[in-house]
Coordinates of N, CA, C and O in Angstrom, one line a residue:
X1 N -64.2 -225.4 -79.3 CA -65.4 -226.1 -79.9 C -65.7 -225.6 -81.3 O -65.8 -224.3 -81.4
X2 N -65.8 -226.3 -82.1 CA -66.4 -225.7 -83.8 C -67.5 -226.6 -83.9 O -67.6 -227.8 -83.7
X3 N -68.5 -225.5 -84.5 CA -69.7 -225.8 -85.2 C -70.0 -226.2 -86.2 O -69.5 -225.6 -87.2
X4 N -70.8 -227.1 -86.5 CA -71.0 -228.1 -88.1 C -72.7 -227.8 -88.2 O -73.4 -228.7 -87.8
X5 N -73.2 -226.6 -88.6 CA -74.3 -226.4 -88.8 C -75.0 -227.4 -89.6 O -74.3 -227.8 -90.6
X6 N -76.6 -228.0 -89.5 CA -77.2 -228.9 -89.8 C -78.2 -227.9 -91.0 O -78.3 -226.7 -91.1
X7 N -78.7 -229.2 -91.9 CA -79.7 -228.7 -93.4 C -79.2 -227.1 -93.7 O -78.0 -226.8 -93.9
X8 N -80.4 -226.2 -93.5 CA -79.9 -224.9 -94.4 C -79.6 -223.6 -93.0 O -79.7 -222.4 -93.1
X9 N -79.1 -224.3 -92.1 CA -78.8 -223.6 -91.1 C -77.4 -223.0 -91.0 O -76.5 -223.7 -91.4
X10 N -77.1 -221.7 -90.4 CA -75.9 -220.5 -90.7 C -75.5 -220.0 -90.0 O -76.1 -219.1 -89.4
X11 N -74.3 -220.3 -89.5 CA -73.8 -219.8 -88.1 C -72.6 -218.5 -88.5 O -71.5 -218.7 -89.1
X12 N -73.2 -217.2 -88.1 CA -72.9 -215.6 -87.8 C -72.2 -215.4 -86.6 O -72.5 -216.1 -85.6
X13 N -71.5 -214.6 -86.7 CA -70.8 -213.5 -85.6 C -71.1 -212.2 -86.0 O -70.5 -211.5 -86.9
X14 N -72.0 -211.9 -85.2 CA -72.5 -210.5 -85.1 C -71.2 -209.4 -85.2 O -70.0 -209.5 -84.8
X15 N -72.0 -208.4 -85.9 CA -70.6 -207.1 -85.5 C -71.0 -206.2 -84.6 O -72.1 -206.4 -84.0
X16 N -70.3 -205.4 -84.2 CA -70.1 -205.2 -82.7 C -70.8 -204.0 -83.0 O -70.7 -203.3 -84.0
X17 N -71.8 -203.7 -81.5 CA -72.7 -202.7 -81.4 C -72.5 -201.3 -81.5 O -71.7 -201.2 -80.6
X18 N -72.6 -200.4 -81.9 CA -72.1 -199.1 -81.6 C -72.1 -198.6 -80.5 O -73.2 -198.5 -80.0
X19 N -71.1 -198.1 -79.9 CA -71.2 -197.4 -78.6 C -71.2 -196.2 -78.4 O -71.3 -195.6 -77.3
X20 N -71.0 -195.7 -79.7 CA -71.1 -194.2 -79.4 C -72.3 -193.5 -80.5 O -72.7 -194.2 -81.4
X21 N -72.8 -192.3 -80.3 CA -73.5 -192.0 -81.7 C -72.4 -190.9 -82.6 O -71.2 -190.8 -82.4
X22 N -73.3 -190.1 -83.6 CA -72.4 -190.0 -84.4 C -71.9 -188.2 -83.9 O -71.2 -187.4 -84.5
X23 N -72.6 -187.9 -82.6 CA -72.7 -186.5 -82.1 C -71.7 -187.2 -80.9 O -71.7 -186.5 -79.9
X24 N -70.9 -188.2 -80.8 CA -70.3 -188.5 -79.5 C -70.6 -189.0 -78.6 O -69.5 -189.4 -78.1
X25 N -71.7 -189.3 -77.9 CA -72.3 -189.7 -76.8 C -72.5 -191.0 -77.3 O -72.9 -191.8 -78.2
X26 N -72.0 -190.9 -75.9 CA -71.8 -192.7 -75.3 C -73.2 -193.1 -74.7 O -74.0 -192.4 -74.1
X27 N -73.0 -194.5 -75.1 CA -74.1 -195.1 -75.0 C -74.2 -196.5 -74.1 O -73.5 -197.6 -74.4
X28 N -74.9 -196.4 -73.0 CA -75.0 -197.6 -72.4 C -75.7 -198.9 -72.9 O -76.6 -198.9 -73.7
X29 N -75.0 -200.0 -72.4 CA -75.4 -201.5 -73.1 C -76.9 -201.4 -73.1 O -77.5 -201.7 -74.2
X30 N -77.8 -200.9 -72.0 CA -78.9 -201.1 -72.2 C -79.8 -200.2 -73.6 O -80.8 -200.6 -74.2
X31 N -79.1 -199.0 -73.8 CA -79.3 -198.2 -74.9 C -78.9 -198.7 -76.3 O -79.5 -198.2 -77.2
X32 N -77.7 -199.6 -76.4 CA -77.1 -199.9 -77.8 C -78.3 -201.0 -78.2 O -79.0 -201.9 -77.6
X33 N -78.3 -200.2 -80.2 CA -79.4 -201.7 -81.1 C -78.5 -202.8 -80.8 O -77.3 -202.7 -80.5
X34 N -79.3 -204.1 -81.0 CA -78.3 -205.1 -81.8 C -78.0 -205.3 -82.6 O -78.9 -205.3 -83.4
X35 N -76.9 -205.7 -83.1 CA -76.5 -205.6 -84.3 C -77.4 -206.5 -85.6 O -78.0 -207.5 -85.1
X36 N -77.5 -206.2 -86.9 CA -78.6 -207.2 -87.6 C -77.3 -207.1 -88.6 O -77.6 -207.2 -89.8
X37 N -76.1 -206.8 -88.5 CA -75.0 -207.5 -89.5 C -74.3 -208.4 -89.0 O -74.4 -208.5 -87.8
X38 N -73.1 -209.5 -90.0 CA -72.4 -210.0 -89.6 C -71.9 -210.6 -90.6 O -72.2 -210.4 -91.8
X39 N -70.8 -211.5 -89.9 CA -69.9 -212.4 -90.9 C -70.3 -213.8 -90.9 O -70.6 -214.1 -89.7
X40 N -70.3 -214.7 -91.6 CA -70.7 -215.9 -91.6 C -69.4 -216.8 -91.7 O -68.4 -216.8 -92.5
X41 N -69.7 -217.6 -90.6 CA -68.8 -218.3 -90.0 C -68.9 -220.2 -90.6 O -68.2 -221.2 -90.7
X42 N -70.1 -220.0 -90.8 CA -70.3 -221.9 -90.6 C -71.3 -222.1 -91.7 O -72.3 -221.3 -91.9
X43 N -71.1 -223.4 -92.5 CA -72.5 -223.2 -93.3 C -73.0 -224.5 -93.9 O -72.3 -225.1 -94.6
X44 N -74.1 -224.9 -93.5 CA -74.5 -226.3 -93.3 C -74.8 -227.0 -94.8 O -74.2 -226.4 -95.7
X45 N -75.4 -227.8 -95.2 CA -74.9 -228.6 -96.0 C -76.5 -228.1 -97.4 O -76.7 -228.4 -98.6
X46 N -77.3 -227.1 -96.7 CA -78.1 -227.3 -97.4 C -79.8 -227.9 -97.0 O -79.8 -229.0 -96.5
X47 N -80.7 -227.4 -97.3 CA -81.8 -228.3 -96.7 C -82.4 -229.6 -97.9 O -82.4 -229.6 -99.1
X48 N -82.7 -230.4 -97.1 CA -83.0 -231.7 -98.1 C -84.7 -232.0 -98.7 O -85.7 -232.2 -98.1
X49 N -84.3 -232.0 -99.9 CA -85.5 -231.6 -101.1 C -86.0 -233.0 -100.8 O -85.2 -233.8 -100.2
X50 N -87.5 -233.3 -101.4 CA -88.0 -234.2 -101.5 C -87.6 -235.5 -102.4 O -87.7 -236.7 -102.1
X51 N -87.0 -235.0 -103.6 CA -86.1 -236.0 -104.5 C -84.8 -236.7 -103.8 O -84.1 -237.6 -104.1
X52 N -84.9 -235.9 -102.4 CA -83.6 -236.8 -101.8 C -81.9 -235.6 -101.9 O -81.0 -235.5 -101.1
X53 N -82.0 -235.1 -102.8 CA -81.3 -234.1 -103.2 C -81.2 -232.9 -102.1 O -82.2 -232.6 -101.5
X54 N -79.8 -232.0 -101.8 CA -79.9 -231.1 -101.1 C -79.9 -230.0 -101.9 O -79.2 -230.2 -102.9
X55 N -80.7 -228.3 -101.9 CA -80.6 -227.1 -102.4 C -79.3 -226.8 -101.5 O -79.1 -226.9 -100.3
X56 N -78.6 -226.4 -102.7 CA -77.3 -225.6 -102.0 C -77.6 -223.9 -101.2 O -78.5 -223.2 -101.5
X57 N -76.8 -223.7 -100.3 CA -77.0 -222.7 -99.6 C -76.5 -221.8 -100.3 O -75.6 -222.0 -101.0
X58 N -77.2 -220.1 -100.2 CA -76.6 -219.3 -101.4 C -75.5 -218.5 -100.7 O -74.9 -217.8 -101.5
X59 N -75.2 -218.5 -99.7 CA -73.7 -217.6 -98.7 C -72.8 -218.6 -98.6 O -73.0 -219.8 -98.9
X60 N -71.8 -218.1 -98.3 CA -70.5 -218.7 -98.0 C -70.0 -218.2 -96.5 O -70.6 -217.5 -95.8
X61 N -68.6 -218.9 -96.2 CA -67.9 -218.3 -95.4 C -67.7 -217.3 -96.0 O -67.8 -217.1 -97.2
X62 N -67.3 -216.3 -94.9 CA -66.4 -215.3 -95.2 C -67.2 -214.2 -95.4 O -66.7 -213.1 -95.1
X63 N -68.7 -214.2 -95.8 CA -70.1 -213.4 -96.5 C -70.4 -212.5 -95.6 O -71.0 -212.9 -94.7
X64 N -70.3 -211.4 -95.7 CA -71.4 -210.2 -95.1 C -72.6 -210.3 -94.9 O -72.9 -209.9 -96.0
X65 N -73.7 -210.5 -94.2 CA -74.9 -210.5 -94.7 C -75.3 -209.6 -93.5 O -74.6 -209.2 -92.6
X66 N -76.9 -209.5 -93.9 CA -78.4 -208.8 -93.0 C -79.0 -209.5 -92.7 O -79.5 -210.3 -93.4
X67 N -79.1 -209.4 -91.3 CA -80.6 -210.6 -91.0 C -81.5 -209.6 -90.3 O -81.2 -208.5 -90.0
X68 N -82.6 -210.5 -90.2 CA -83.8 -209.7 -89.0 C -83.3 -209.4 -87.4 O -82.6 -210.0 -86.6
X69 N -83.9 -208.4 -87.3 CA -83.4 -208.1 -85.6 C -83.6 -209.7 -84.3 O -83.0 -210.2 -83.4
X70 N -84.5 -209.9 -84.9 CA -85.3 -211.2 -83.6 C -85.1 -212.4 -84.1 O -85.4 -213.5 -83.5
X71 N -84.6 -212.4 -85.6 CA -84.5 -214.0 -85.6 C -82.8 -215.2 -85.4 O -81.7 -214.8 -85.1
X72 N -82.9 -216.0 -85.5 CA -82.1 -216.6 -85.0 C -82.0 -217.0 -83.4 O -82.9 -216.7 -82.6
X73 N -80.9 -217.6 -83.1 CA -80.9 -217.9 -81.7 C -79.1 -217.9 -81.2 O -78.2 -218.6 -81.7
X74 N -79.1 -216.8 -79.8 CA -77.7 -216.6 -79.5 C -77.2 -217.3 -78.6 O -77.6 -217.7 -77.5
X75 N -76.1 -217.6 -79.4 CA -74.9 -218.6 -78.4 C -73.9 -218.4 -78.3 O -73.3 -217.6 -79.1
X76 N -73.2 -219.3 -77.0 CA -71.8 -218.8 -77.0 C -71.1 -219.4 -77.0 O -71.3 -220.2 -76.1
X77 N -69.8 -219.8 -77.8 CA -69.2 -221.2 -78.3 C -67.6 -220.3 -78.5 O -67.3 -219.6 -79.4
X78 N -66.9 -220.6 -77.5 CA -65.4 -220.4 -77.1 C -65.0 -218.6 -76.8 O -64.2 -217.8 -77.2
X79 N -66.2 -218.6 -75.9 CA -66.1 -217.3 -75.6 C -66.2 -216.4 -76.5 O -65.4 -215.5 -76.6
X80 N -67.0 -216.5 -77.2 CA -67.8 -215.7 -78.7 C -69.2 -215.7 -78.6 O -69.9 -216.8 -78.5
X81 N -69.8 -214.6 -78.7 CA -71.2 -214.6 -79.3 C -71.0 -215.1 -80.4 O -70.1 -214.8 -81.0
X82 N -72.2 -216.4 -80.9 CA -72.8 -216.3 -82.1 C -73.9 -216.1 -82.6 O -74.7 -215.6 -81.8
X83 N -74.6 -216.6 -84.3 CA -75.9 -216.4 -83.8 C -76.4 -217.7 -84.8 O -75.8 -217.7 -85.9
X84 N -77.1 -218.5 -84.8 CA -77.2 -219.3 -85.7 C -78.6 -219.3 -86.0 O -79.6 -219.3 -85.3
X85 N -78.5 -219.3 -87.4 CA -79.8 -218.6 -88.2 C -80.4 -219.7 -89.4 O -79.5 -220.3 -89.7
X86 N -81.4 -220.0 -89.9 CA -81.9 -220.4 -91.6 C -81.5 -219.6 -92.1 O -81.3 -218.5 -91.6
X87 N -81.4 -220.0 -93.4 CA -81.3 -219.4 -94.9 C -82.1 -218.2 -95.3 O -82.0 -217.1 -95.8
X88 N -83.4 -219.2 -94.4 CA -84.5 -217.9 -94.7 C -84.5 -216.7 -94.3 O -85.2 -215.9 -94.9
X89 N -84.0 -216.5 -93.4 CA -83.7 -215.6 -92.3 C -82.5 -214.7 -92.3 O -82.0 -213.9 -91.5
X90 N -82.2 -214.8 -93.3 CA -81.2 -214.1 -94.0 C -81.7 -212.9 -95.1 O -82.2 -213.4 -96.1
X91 N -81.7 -211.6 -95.0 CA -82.2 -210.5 -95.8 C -81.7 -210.5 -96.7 O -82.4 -210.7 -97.7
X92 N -80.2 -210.3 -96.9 CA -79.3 -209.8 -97.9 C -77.4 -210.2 -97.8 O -76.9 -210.5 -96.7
X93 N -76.9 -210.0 -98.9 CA -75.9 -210.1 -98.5 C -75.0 -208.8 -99.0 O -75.1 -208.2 -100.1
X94 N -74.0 -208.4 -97.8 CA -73.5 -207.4 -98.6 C -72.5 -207.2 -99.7 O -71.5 -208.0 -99.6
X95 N -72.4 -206.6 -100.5 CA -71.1 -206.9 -101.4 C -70.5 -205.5 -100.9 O -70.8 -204.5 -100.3
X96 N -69.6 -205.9 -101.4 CA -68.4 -204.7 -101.3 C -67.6 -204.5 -102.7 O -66.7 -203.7 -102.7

């Protein structure tokens, strides 16, 4: 199944939790953060301005970004976490 994100909506795949710390010890699922990075997978057409016109979205595929811990909403689409998020909801993007 592939996703066609709607207006300025952003479909992420989280990066994967750490399971260890940096002293070694392992960490159970209930103890690991969630991740608030990822890769941007899907990217909708833009939200539609009042002139009728769409604002382009400022990420791409392919894009590293930050989001907030709690926002968005998790799904699972071909045996994949994802997370599909707004624009707004988006912190930063990373460069490399």
């Amino acid at each position: 199944m592939e996703l066609n994100p709607l207006d300025d909506r952003i479909v992420i795949e989280p990066n994967i939790a750490e399971e260890t710390t940096a002293g070694g010890i392992v960490l159970p699922d209930a103890a690991q953060e969630k991740p608030q990075s990822g890769t941007v997978v899907a990217v909708g057409p833009g939200r539609l301005l009042e002139s009728g016109e769409r604002c382009p979205v400022a990420v791409e595929v392919g894009d590293e970004v930050l989001y907030g811990k709690y926002g968005g909403t998790d799904i699972e689409v071909s045996g994949k976490e994802v997370k599909i998020l707004r624009e707004s909801d988006i912190l930063a993007k990373i460069i490399k």
